[in-house]
């Protein structure tokens, strides 16, 4: 079962990475802003297609080698888990290396050929945009947190009846494979981890409301509708993740409190269900919405002004992956290469969030 799980995840990672350029804005390629005058440049089209081909070819090779190794050596579950992780990391490293090569090439073309020269750069500000957002209210995320808090209190109330060894990790087979001595910390660790994950989803959902909209100057109506849809679907994806992790972690907490309900097959079923829902939701989100809502069909057409382009903000994107802009009030910003959001490393609030996150993880680790 572990082998099947890792093969499925590997296929998912490779497919998403390979076709990622097709789910992004035309005006952004490999972390570089592309003005409208060059979005149809055949060199860029060829670069995207070549990227997809190479990622698919290397990915298929990795999968074939992994399956061949499984068939020839019949490894133990621990070896499968380790090798599966190595295969996933290898696929990601290769894709990032290819991304880096393309990023540098595009940056050089843009600089040497002066793509934005002679054009007026403008930024669209829509004062009514936030009023029309359809992001889920915070209550949708707070209720699961209250459920987790209740399970944590229940675990502590049953402290005297709990076994001396508390499960802290469950393997791909559904069996607990790591334990810690019973303590207030080990009994509370799982609910605390769950609360941390739920808190992150709540934070991201709220930060999206304050995030500035990237409305294109030459496609105002279309990009505005796509931006609204992108945020709505992003909020629902966060909610789906919150609910599924609440169900899975809640079940695991109950198996600690009431070991008699523990069943490896049921635990495996919950785990597989969690993976199916999460991977399926991300896949639907990617294909249906795309980055910045670019795959959302909009009937309204714009009258495009000539010699006007969006603001070139490449200077704020370090290697096209890390956004650093202290003058931008947004904590959360849309990714340039990838699906979803990233944080503004130039905002003080982002560093407060990261410190709290790392501190919480360290605190939970010391309790085990």
mmCIF file of C-alpha atoms in Angstrom:
data_model
loop_
_atom_site.group_PDB
_atom_site.id
_atom_site.type_symbol
_atom_site.label_atom_id
_atom_site.label_comp_id
_atom_site.label_asym_id
_atom_site.label_seq_id
_atom_site.Cartn_x
_atom_site.Cartn_y
_atom_site.Cartn_z
ATOM 1 C CA UNK A 1 0.000 0.000 0.000
ATOM 2 C CA UNK A 2 2.862 2.384 0.782
ATOM 3 C CA UNK A 3 4.221 1.864 -2.727
ATOM 4 C CA UNK A 4 0.865 2.691 -4.334
ATOM 5 C CA UNK A 5 0.486 5.843 -2.229
ATOM 6 C CA UNK A 6 3.940 7.108 -3.163
ATOM 7 C CA UNK A 7 3.471 6.306 -6.853
ATOM 8 C CA UNK A 8 0.176 8.235 -6.921
ATOM 9 C CA UNK A 9 1.726 11.237 -5.157
ATOM 10 C CA UNK A 10 4.737 11.109 -7.481
ATOM 11 C CA UNK A 11 2.497 11.097 -10.565
ATOM 12 C CA UNK A 12 0.533 14.030 -9.139
ATOM 13 C CA UNK A 13 3.671 16.088 -8.416
ATOM 14 C CA UNK A 14 5.164 15.446 -11.853
ATOM 15 C CA UNK A 15 1.921 16.242 -13.691
ATOM 16 C CA UNK A 16 1.377 19.505 -11.801
ATOM 17 C CA UNK A 17 4.982 20.599 -12.324
ATOM 18 C CA UNK A 18 4.977 19.659 -16.011
ATOM 19 C CA UNK A 19 1.815 21.506 -16.993
ATOM 20 C CA UNK A 20 2.229 24.426 -14.562
ATOM 21 C CA UNK A 21 3.163 26.997 -17.275
ATOM 22 C CA UNK A 22 -0.202 26.342 -18.936
ATOM 23 C CA UNK A 23 -2.106 27.297 -15.781
ATOM 24 C CA UNK A 24 -0.400 30.664 -15.246
ATOM 25 C CA UNK A 25 -1.008 34.138 -16.616
ATOM 26 C CA UNK A 26 0.293 34.765 -20.130
ATOM 27 C CA UNK A 27 1.944 37.875 -18.686
ATOM 28 C CA UNK A 28 4.099 35.836 -16.306
ATOM 29 C CA UNK A 29 6.503 33.118 -17.348
ATOM 30 C CA UNK A 30 9.114 31.444 -15.135
ATOM 31 C CA UNK A 31 8.896 34.277 -12.611
ATOM 32 C CA UNK A 32 9.347 37.076 -15.174
ATOM 33 C CA UNK A 33 6.727 39.686 -16.085
ATOM 34 C CA UNK A 34 5.985 39.540 -19.830
ATOM 35 C CA UNK A 35 4.397 42.669 -21.380
ATOM 36 C CA UNK A 36 1.463 42.140 -23.741
ATOM 37 C CA UNK A 37 3.708 42.926 -26.706
ATOM 38 C CA UNK A 38 5.692 39.711 -26.082
ATOM 39 C CA UNK A 39 3.209 37.176 -24.679
ATOM 40 C CA UNK A 40 3.022 35.481 -28.097
ATOM 41 C CA UNK A 41 6.785 35.427 -28.606
ATOM 42 C CA UNK A 42 7.501 32.023 -30.107
ATOM 43 C CA UNK A 43 10.680 31.670 -28.075
ATOM 44 C CA UNK A 44 8.597 31.825 -24.881
ATOM 45 C CA UNK A 45 6.008 29.405 -26.283
ATOM 46 C CA UNK A 46 8.792 26.993 -27.223
ATOM 47 C CA UNK A 47 10.401 27.396 -23.782
ATOM 48 C CA UNK A 48 7.129 26.480 -22.041
ATOM 49 C CA UNK A 49 6.561 23.457 -24.287
ATOM 50 C CA UNK A 50 10.143 22.311 -23.834
ATOM 51 C CA UNK A 51 9.795 22.622 -20.061
ATOM 52 C CA UNK A 52 6.679 20.439 -20.100
ATOM 53 C CA UNK A 53 8.329 17.821 -22.301
ATOM 54 C CA UNK A 54 11.465 17.585 -20.167
ATOM 55 C CA UNK A 55 9.544 17.394 -16.879
ATOM 56 C CA UNK A 56 7.276 14.652 -18.241
ATOM 57 C CA UNK A 57 10.209 12.691 -19.692
ATOM 58 C CA UNK A 58 12.268 12.884 -16.507
ATOM 59 C CA UNK A 59 9.193 12.158 -14.404
ATOM 60 C CA UNK A 60 8.290 9.038 -16.349
ATOM 61 C CA UNK A 61 11.888 7.870 -16.022
ATOM 62 C CA UNK A 62 11.820 8.377 -12.249
ATOM 63 C CA UNK A 63 8.522 6.486 -11.938
ATOM 64 C CA UNK A 64 9.782 3.595 -14.093
ATOM 65 C CA UNK A 65 12.978 3.323 -12.028
ATOM 66 C CA UNK A 66 10.995 3.429 -8.781
ATOM 67 C CA UNK A 67 8.530 0.755 -9.919
ATOM 68 C CA UNK A 68 11.381 -1.384 -11.286
ATOM 69 C CA UNK A 69 13.205 -1.140 -7.961
ATOM 70 C CA UNK A 70 10.032 -2.195 -6.122
ATOM 71 C CA UNK A 71 9.506 -5.168 -8.430
ATOM 72 C CA UNK A 72 13.104 -6.415 -8.325
ATOM 73 C CA UNK A 73 13.978 -6.002 -4.641
ATOM 74 C CA UNK A 74 10.633 -6.254 -2.810
ATOM 75 C CA UNK A 75 11.855 -3.725 -0.188
ATOM 76 C CA UNK A 76 10.514 -3.300 3.323
ATOM 77 C CA UNK A 77 7.983 -0.562 4.044
ATOM 78 C CA UNK A 78 10.594 1.692 5.666
ATOM 79 C CA UNK A 79 12.766 1.486 2.548
ATOM 80 C CA UNK A 80 9.778 2.257 0.329
ATOM 81 C CA UNK A 81 8.950 5.359 2.354
ATOM 82 C CA UNK A 82 12.541 6.603 2.222
ATOM 83 C CA UNK A 83 12.970 5.895 -1.499
ATOM 84 C CA UNK A 84 9.571 7.404 -2.288
ATOM 85 C CA UNK A 85 10.578 10.632 -0.565
ATOM 86 C CA UNK A 86 13.902 10.651 -2.423
ATOM 87 C CA UNK A 87 12.077 10.196 -5.741
ATOM 88 C CA UNK A 88 9.714 13.094 -4.988
ATOM 89 C CA UNK A 89 12.547 15.387 -3.927
ATOM 90 C CA UNK A 90 14.531 14.389 -7.021
ATOM 91 C CA UNK A 91 11.618 15.295 -9.303
ATOM 92 C CA UNK A 92 11.211 18.673 -7.585
ATOM 93 C CA UNK A 93 14.934 19.458 -7.738
ATOM 94 C CA UNK A 94 15.020 18.721 -11.469
ATOM 95 C CA UNK A 95 11.979 20.929 -12.132
ATOM 96 C CA UNK A 96 13.435 23.782 -10.075
ATOM 97 C CA UNK A 97 16.757 23.513 -11.887
ATOM 98 C CA UNK A 98 14.993 23.766 -15.234
ATOM 99 C CA UNK A 99 12.924 26.670 -13.914
ATOM 100 C CA UNK A 100 16.128 28.485 -12.869
ATOM 101 C CA UNK A 101 17.632 28.051 -16.333
ATOM 102 C CA UNK A 102 14.522 29.414 -18.052
ATOM 103 C CA UNK A 103 14.153 32.248 -15.533
ATOM 104 C CA UNK A 104 17.680 33.499 -16.219
ATOM 105 C CA UNK A 105 17.270 33.209 -20.004
ATOM 106 C CA UNK A 106 13.996 35.157 -19.997
ATOM 107 C CA UNK A 107 15.404 37.853 -17.714
ATOM 108 C CA UNK A 108 18.341 38.341 -20.089
ATOM 109 C CA UNK A 109 16.102 38.526 -23.177
ATOM 110 C CA UNK A 110 13.864 41.089 -21.521
ATOM 111 C CA UNK A 111 16.762 43.240 -20.354
ATOM 112 C CA UNK A 112 18.865 43.086 -23.527
ATOM 113 C CA UNK A 113 15.934 43.606 -25.913
ATOM 114 C CA UNK A 114 14.278 46.291 -23.731
ATOM 115 C CA UNK A 115 10.768 44.826 -23.899
ATOM 116 C CA UNK A 116 9.117 47.559 -21.824
ATOM 117 C CA UNK A 117 10.888 50.533 -23.392
ATOM 118 C CA UNK A 118 8.666 53.176 -24.978
ATOM 119 C CA UNK A 119 5.514 52.007 -23.210
ATOM 120 C CA UNK A 120 3.610 53.636 -20.369
ATOM 121 C CA UNK A 121 3.413 51.542 -17.206
ATOM 122 C CA UNK A 122 0.230 51.841 -15.132
ATOM 123 C CA UNK A 123 -1.328 50.166 -12.102
ATOM 124 C CA UNK A 124 -5.090 49.715 -11.747
ATOM 125 C CA UNK A 125 -6.620 50.408 -8.333
ATOM 126 C CA UNK A 126 -10.230 49.275 -7.820
ATOM 127 C CA UNK A 127 -11.716 50.782 -4.655
ATOM 128 C CA UNK A 128 -14.837 48.598 -4.851
ATOM 129 C CA UNK A 129 -13.033 45.297 -5.365
ATOM 130 C CA UNK A 130 -13.037 44.164 -1.721
ATOM 131 C CA UNK A 131 -16.727 44.937 -1.360
ATOM 132 C CA UNK A 132 -17.529 42.283 -3.980
ATOM 133 C CA UNK A 133 -15.270 39.555 -2.597
ATOM 134 C CA UNK A 134 -17.006 36.272 -1.756
ATOM 135 C CA UNK A 135 -14.479 34.892 0.721
ATOM 136 C CA UNK A 136 -15.835 32.585 3.420
ATOM 137 C CA UNK A 137 -16.333 34.218 6.841
ATOM 138 C CA UNK A 138 -13.835 33.385 9.586
ATOM 139 C CA UNK A 139 -16.498 31.415 11.468
ATOM 140 C CA UNK A 140 -16.122 28.588 8.916
ATOM 141 C CA UNK A 141 -12.555 28.110 10.161
ATOM 142 C CA UNK A 142 -13.121 28.886 13.836
ATOM 143 C CA UNK A 143 -15.726 26.118 14.342
ATOM 144 C CA UNK A 144 -13.260 23.302 13.367
ATOM 145 C CA UNK A 145 -10.746 24.876 15.757
ATOM 146 C CA UNK A 146 -13.298 24.697 18.578
ATOM 147 C CA UNK A 147 -13.905 21.020 17.766
ATOM 148 C CA UNK A 148 -10.162 20.345 17.953
ATOM 149 C CA UNK A 149 -9.917 22.272 21.208
ATOM 150 C CA UNK A 150 -12.738 20.125 22.610
ATOM 151 C CA UNK A 151 -10.912 16.918 21.611
ATOM 152 C CA UNK A 152 -7.767 18.238 23.298
ATOM 153 C CA UNK A 153 -9.660 18.891 26.533
ATOM 154 C CA UNK A 154 -11.272 15.435 26.281
ATOM 155 C CA UNK A 155 -7.843 13.825 25.980
ATOM 156 C CA UNK A 156 -6.565 15.613 29.071
ATOM 157 C CA UNK A 157 -9.705 14.693 31.028
ATOM 158 C CA UNK A 158 -8.987 11.013 30.311
ATOM 159 C CA UNK A 159 -5.294 11.297 31.168
ATOM 160 C CA UNK A 160 -5.295 8.679 33.957
ATOM 161 C CA UNK A 161 -6.897 6.031 31.741
ATOM 162 C CA UNK A 162 -4.535 6.496 28.774
ATOM 163 C CA UNK A 163 -1.749 3.968 28.029
ATOM 164 C CA UNK A 164 1.814 4.763 29.063
ATOM 165 C CA UNK A 165 2.920 4.920 25.428
ATOM 166 C CA UNK A 166 1.187 7.573 23.266
ATOM 167 C CA UNK A 167 1.238 7.111 19.439
ATOM 168 C CA UNK A 168 2.893 10.043 17.672
ATOM 169 C CA UNK A 169 3.131 8.736 14.104
ATOM 170 C CA UNK A 170 1.241 6.320 11.891
ATOM 171 C CA UNK A 171 2.861 4.538 8.940
ATOM 172 C CA UNK A 172 1.440 3.983 5.430
ATOM 173 C CA UNK A 173 -0.122 0.695 6.600
ATOM 174 C CA UNK A 174 -2.238 2.516 9.189
ATOM 175 C CA UNK A 175 -0.284 1.082 12.128
ATOM 176 C CA UNK A 176 1.252 3.371 14.754
ATOM 177 C CA UNK A 177 5.032 3.179 14.312
ATOM 178 C CA UNK A 178 6.340 5.828 16.737
ATOM 179 C CA UNK A 179 5.496 6.464 20.388
ATOM 180 C CA UNK A 180 6.261 8.859 23.234
ATOM 181 C CA UNK A 181 6.036 8.498 26.996
ATOM 182 C CA UNK A 182 2.686 9.622 28.344
ATOM 183 C CA UNK A 183 2.769 13.237 29.482
ATOM 184 C CA UNK A 184 0.538 16.273 29.331
ATOM 185 C CA UNK A 185 2.551 17.384 26.325
ATOM 186 C CA UNK A 186 2.385 14.125 24.348
ATOM 187 C CA UNK A 187 -1.364 13.839 24.969
ATOM 188 C CA UNK A 188 -1.893 17.432 23.782
ATOM 189 C CA UNK A 189 0.568 17.382 20.860
ATOM 190 C CA UNK A 190 -1.832 16.172 18.146
ATOM 191 C CA UNK A 191 -4.574 18.737 18.932
ATOM 192 C CA UNK A 192 -1.907 21.457 19.093
ATOM 193 C CA UNK A 193 -0.559 20.488 15.669
ATOM 194 C CA UNK A 194 -4.101 20.485 14.305
ATOM 195 C CA UNK A 195 -4.834 23.896 15.817
ATOM 196 C CA UNK A 196 -1.632 25.222 14.266
ATOM 197 C CA UNK A 197 -2.669 23.999 10.801
ATOM 198 C CA UNK A 198 -6.208 25.313 11.232
ATOM 199 C CA UNK A 199 -4.862 28.645 12.445
ATOM 200 C CA UNK A 200 -2.743 28.916 9.293
ATOM 201 C CA UNK A 201 -5.819 28.359 7.124
ATOM 202 C CA UNK A 202 -7.720 31.011 9.100
ATOM 203 C CA UNK A 203 -4.811 33.449 8.710
ATOM 204 C CA UNK A 204 -4.515 32.862 4.949
ATOM 205 C CA UNK A 205 -8.251 33.255 4.461
ATOM 206 C CA UNK A 206 -8.226 36.590 6.261
ATOM 207 C CA UNK A 207 -5.049 37.792 4.534
ATOM 208 C CA UNK A 208 -6.618 37.206 1.104
ATOM 209 C CA UNK A 209 -9.220 39.878 1.906
ATOM 210 C CA UNK A 210 -6.467 42.444 2.342
ATOM 211 C CA UNK A 211 -4.360 41.321 -0.604
ATOM 212 C CA UNK A 212 -4.181 43.788 -3.483
ATOM 213 C CA UNK A 213 -5.864 42.712 -6.718
ATOM 214 C CA UNK A 214 -3.685 42.378 -9.823
ATOM 215 C CA UNK A 215 -6.072 43.904 -12.340
ATOM 216 C CA UNK A 216 -4.518 44.214 -15.799
ATOM 217 C CA UNK A 217 -4.598 47.642 -17.362
ATOM 218 C CA UNK A 218 -5.430 46.293 -20.845
ATOM 219 C CA UNK A 219 -7.940 43.695 -19.619
ATOM 220 C CA UNK A 220 -9.666 45.382 -16.685
ATOM 221 C CA UNK A 221 -13.102 43.724 -16.864
ATOM 222 C CA UNK A 222 -11.805 40.238 -17.592
ATOM 223 C CA UNK A 223 -9.014 40.222 -15.019
ATOM 224 C CA UNK A 224 -11.277 41.752 -12.370
ATOM 225 C CA UNK A 225 -13.819 38.934 -12.691
ATOM 226 C CA UNK A 226 -11.054 36.357 -12.715
ATOM 227 C CA UNK A 227 -9.495 37.866 -9.595
ATOM 228 C CA UNK A 228 -12.806 37.705 -7.730
ATOM 229 C CA UNK A 229 -13.277 34.060 -8.759
ATOM 230 C CA UNK A 230 -9.681 33.204 -7.835
ATOM 231 C CA UNK A 231 -10.144 34.456 -4.292
ATOM 232 C CA UNK A 232 -13.512 32.727 -3.884
ATOM 233 C CA UNK A 233 -12.163 29.353 -4.993
ATOM 234 C CA UNK A 234 -8.997 29.851 -2.901
ATOM 235 C CA UNK A 235 -11.130 30.423 0.185
ATOM 236 C CA UNK A 236 -13.142 27.261 -0.460
ATOM 237 C CA UNK A 237 -9.958 25.258 -1.020
ATOM 238 C CA UNK A 238 -8.650 26.430 2.364
ATOM 239 C CA UNK A 239 -11.943 25.366 3.932
ATOM 240 C CA UNK A 240 -11.791 21.896 2.333
ATOM 241 C CA UNK A 241 -8.226 21.459 3.629
ATOM 242 C CA UNK A 242 -9.326 22.589 7.108
ATOM 243 C CA UNK A 243 -12.247 20.160 7.259
ATOM 244 C CA UNK A 244 -10.305 17.148 5.959
ATOM 245 C CA UNK A 245 -7.382 17.686 8.321
ATOM 246 C CA UNK A 246 -9.841 18.189 11.202
ATOM 247 C CA UNK A 247 -11.530 14.855 10.432
ATOM 248 C CA UNK A 248 -8.270 12.914 10.056
ATOM 249 C CA UNK A 249 -6.526 14.424 13.073
ATOM 250 C CA UNK A 250 -9.712 14.197 15.126
ATOM 251 C CA UNK A 251 -9.978 10.473 14.403
ATOM 252 C CA UNK A 252 -6.336 9.924 15.358
ATOM 253 C CA UNK A 253 -6.878 11.820 18.617
ATOM 254 C CA UNK A 254 -9.877 9.614 19.393
ATOM 255 C CA UNK A 255 -7.785 6.481 18.822
ATOM 256 C CA UNK A 256 -5.375 7.788 21.478
ATOM 257 C CA UNK A 257 -8.186 8.428 23.947
ATOM 258 C CA UNK A 258 -10.089 5.225 23.127
ATOM 259 C CA UNK A 259 -7.527 2.655 21.879
ATOM 260 C CA UNK A 260 -10.258 0.018 21.548
ATOM 261 C CA UNK A 261 -11.621 1.789 18.463
ATOM 262 C CA UNK A 262 -8.205 1.649 16.825
ATOM 263 C CA UNK A 263 -8.115 -0.265 13.568
ATOM 264 C CA UNK A 264 -5.229 -0.181 11.107
ATOM 265 C CA UNK A 265 -7.614 -0.643 8.177
ATOM 266 C CA UNK A 266 -9.865 2.224 9.318
ATOM 267 C CA UNK A 267 -6.850 4.468 9.926
ATOM 268 C CA UNK A 268 -5.552 3.619 6.465
ATOM 269 C CA UNK A 269 -8.988 4.380 5.036
ATOM 270 C CA UNK A 270 -9.041 7.794 6.700
ATOM 271 C CA UNK A 271 -5.524 8.505 5.413
ATOM 272 C CA UNK A 272 -6.325 7.487 1.841
ATOM 273 C CA UNK A 273 -9.566 9.467 1.971
ATOM 274 C CA UNK A 274 -7.628 12.496 3.154
ATOM 275 C CA UNK A 275 -5.116 12.192 0.291
ATOM 276 C CA UNK A 276 -7.840 11.657 -2.326
ATOM 277 C CA UNK A 277 -9.804 14.712 -1.185
ATOM 278 C CA UNK A 278 -6.756 16.972 -0.886
ATOM 279 C CA UNK A 279 -5.131 15.927 -4.172
ATOM 280 C CA UNK A 280 -8.471 15.944 -5.953
ATOM 281 C CA UNK A 281 -9.331 19.415 -4.647
ATOM 282 C CA UNK A 282 -5.945 20.844 -5.624
ATOM 283 C CA UNK A 283 -6.225 19.283 -9.087
ATOM 284 C CA UNK A 284 -9.733 20.684 -9.565
ATOM 285 C CA UNK A 285 -8.597 24.097 -8.317
ATOM 286 C CA UNK A 286 -5.620 24.090 -10.685
ATOM 287 C CA UNK A 287 -7.513 23.005 -13.796
ATOM 288 C CA UNK A 288 -10.746 24.898 -13.121
ATOM 289 C CA UNK A 289 -9.309 28.177 -11.823
ATOM 290 C CA UNK A 290 -5.621 28.397 -12.732
ATOM 291 C CA UNK A 291 -3.300 30.936 -11.189
ATOM 292 C CA UNK A 292 -5.034 34.303 -10.706
ATOM 293 C CA UNK A 293 -8.232 32.824 -12.154
ATOM 294 C CA UNK A 294 -6.837 32.802 -15.686
ATOM 295 C CA UNK A 295 -8.812 29.665 -16.612
ATOM 296 C CA UNK A 296 -12.129 31.234 -15.615
ATOM 297 C CA UNK A 297 -14.045 32.091 -18.790
ATOM 298 C CA UNK A 298 -15.271 35.696 -18.866
ATOM 299 C CA UNK A 299 -17.650 36.925 -21.551
ATOM 300 C CA UNK A 300 -16.827 40.619 -21.162
ATOM 301 C CA UNK A 301 -14.220 41.936 -23.577
ATOM 302 C CA UNK A 302 -12.078 45.020 -23.044
ATOM 303 C CA UNK A 303 -11.056 47.813 -25.369
ATOM 304 C CA UNK A 304 -7.295 47.591 -25.067
ATOM 305 C CA UNK A 305 -5.357 50.889 -25.026
ATOM 306 C CA UNK A 306 -2.169 50.914 -27.049
ATOM 307 C CA UNK A 307 1.308 51.548 -25.641
ATOM 308 C CA UNK A 308 0.084 50.935 -22.097
ATOM 309 C CA UNK A 309 1.264 47.974 -20.003
ATOM 310 C CA UNK A 310 1.024 46.818 -16.406
ATOM 311 C CA UNK A 311 3.609 47.914 -13.876
ATOM 312 C CA UNK A 312 6.795 45.889 -14.182
ATOM 313 C CA UNK A 313 7.438 44.698 -10.627
ATOM 314 C CA UNK A 314 10.243 42.234 -11.347
ATOM 315 C CA UNK A 315 12.414 44.173 -8.902
ATOM 316 C CA UNK A 316 10.285 42.927 -6.008
ATOM 317 C CA UNK A 317 10.465 39.279 -7.016
ATOM 318 C CA UNK A 318 13.696 37.598 -6.014
ATOM 319 C CA UNK A 319 14.365 34.861 -8.534
ATOM 320 C CA UNK A 320 10.646 35.028 -9.378
ATOM 321 C CA UNK A 321 9.775 33.081 -6.219
ATOM 322 C CA UNK A 322 10.172 35.398 -3.208
ATOM 323 C CA UNK A 323 8.257 38.664 -3.017
ATOM 324 C CA UNK A 324 9.904 41.464 -1.008
ATOM 325 C CA UNK A 325 8.168 44.842 -1.036
ATOM 326 C CA UNK A 326 7.995 46.863 2.184
ATOM 327 C CA UNK A 327 5.715 49.437 0.522
ATOM 328 C CA UNK A 328 3.042 46.853 -0.299
ATOM 329 C CA UNK A 329 0.482 46.569 2.549
ATOM 330 C CA UNK A 330 -0.446 43.037 1.433
ATOM 331 C CA UNK A 331 0.888 40.217 3.598
ATOM 332 C CA UNK A 332 -0.304 37.585 1.138
ATOM 333 C CA UNK A 333 0.361 37.894 -2.613
ATOM 334 C CA UNK A 334 -0.299 35.705 -5.630
ATOM 335 C CA UNK A 335 2.530 33.434 -6.696
ATOM 336 C CA UNK A 336 4.331 34.116 -9.935
ATOM 337 C CA UNK A 337 5.317 30.523 -10.602
ATOM 338 C CA UNK A 338 2.970 28.121 -8.922
ATOM 339 C CA UNK A 339 -0.676 27.876 -7.982
ATOM 340 C CA UNK A 340 -1.879 29.804 -4.956
ATOM 341 C CA UNK A 341 -0.302 32.365 -2.672
ATOM 342 C CA UNK A 342 2.950 33.321 -0.992
ATOM 343 C CA UNK A 343 3.863 35.858 1.688
ATOM 344 C CA UNK A 344 5.362 39.315 1.250
ATOM 345 C CA UNK A 345 8.759 39.000 2.900
ATOM 346 C CA UNK A 346 9.002 42.793 3.045
ATOM 347 C CA UNK A 347 5.985 43.102 5.348
ATOM 348 C CA UNK A 348 6.583 43.050 9.115
ATOM 349 C CA UNK A 349 3.402 41.016 9.595
ATOM 350 C CA UNK A 350 4.891 38.209 7.496
ATOM 351 C CA UNK A 351 7.866 37.935 9.831
ATOM 352 C CA UNK A 352 5.601 37.942 12.877
ATOM 353 C CA UNK A 353 3.658 35.086 11.275
ATOM 354 C CA UNK A 354 6.835 33.118 10.512
ATOM 355 C CA UNK A 355 8.236 33.621 14.027
ATOM 356 C CA UNK A 356 4.979 32.449 15.588
ATOM 357 C CA UNK A 357 4.847 29.469 13.218
ATOM 358 C CA UNK A 358 8.422 28.330 13.849
ATOM 359 C CA UNK A 359 8.049 28.993 17.568
ATOM 360 C CA UNK A 360 4.862 26.922 17.751
ATOM 361 C CA UNK A 361 6.489 24.020 15.904
ATOM 362 C CA UNK A 362 9.492 24.150 18.253
ATOM 363 C CA UNK A 363 7.210 24.249 21.292
ATOM 364 C CA UNK A 364 5.212 21.224 20.145
ATOM 365 C CA UNK A 365 8.420 19.324 19.372
ATOM 366 C CA UNK A 366 9.758 19.921 22.890
ATOM 367 C CA UNK A 367 6.550 18.517 24.384
ATOM 368 C CA UNK A 368 7.073 15.088 22.788
#
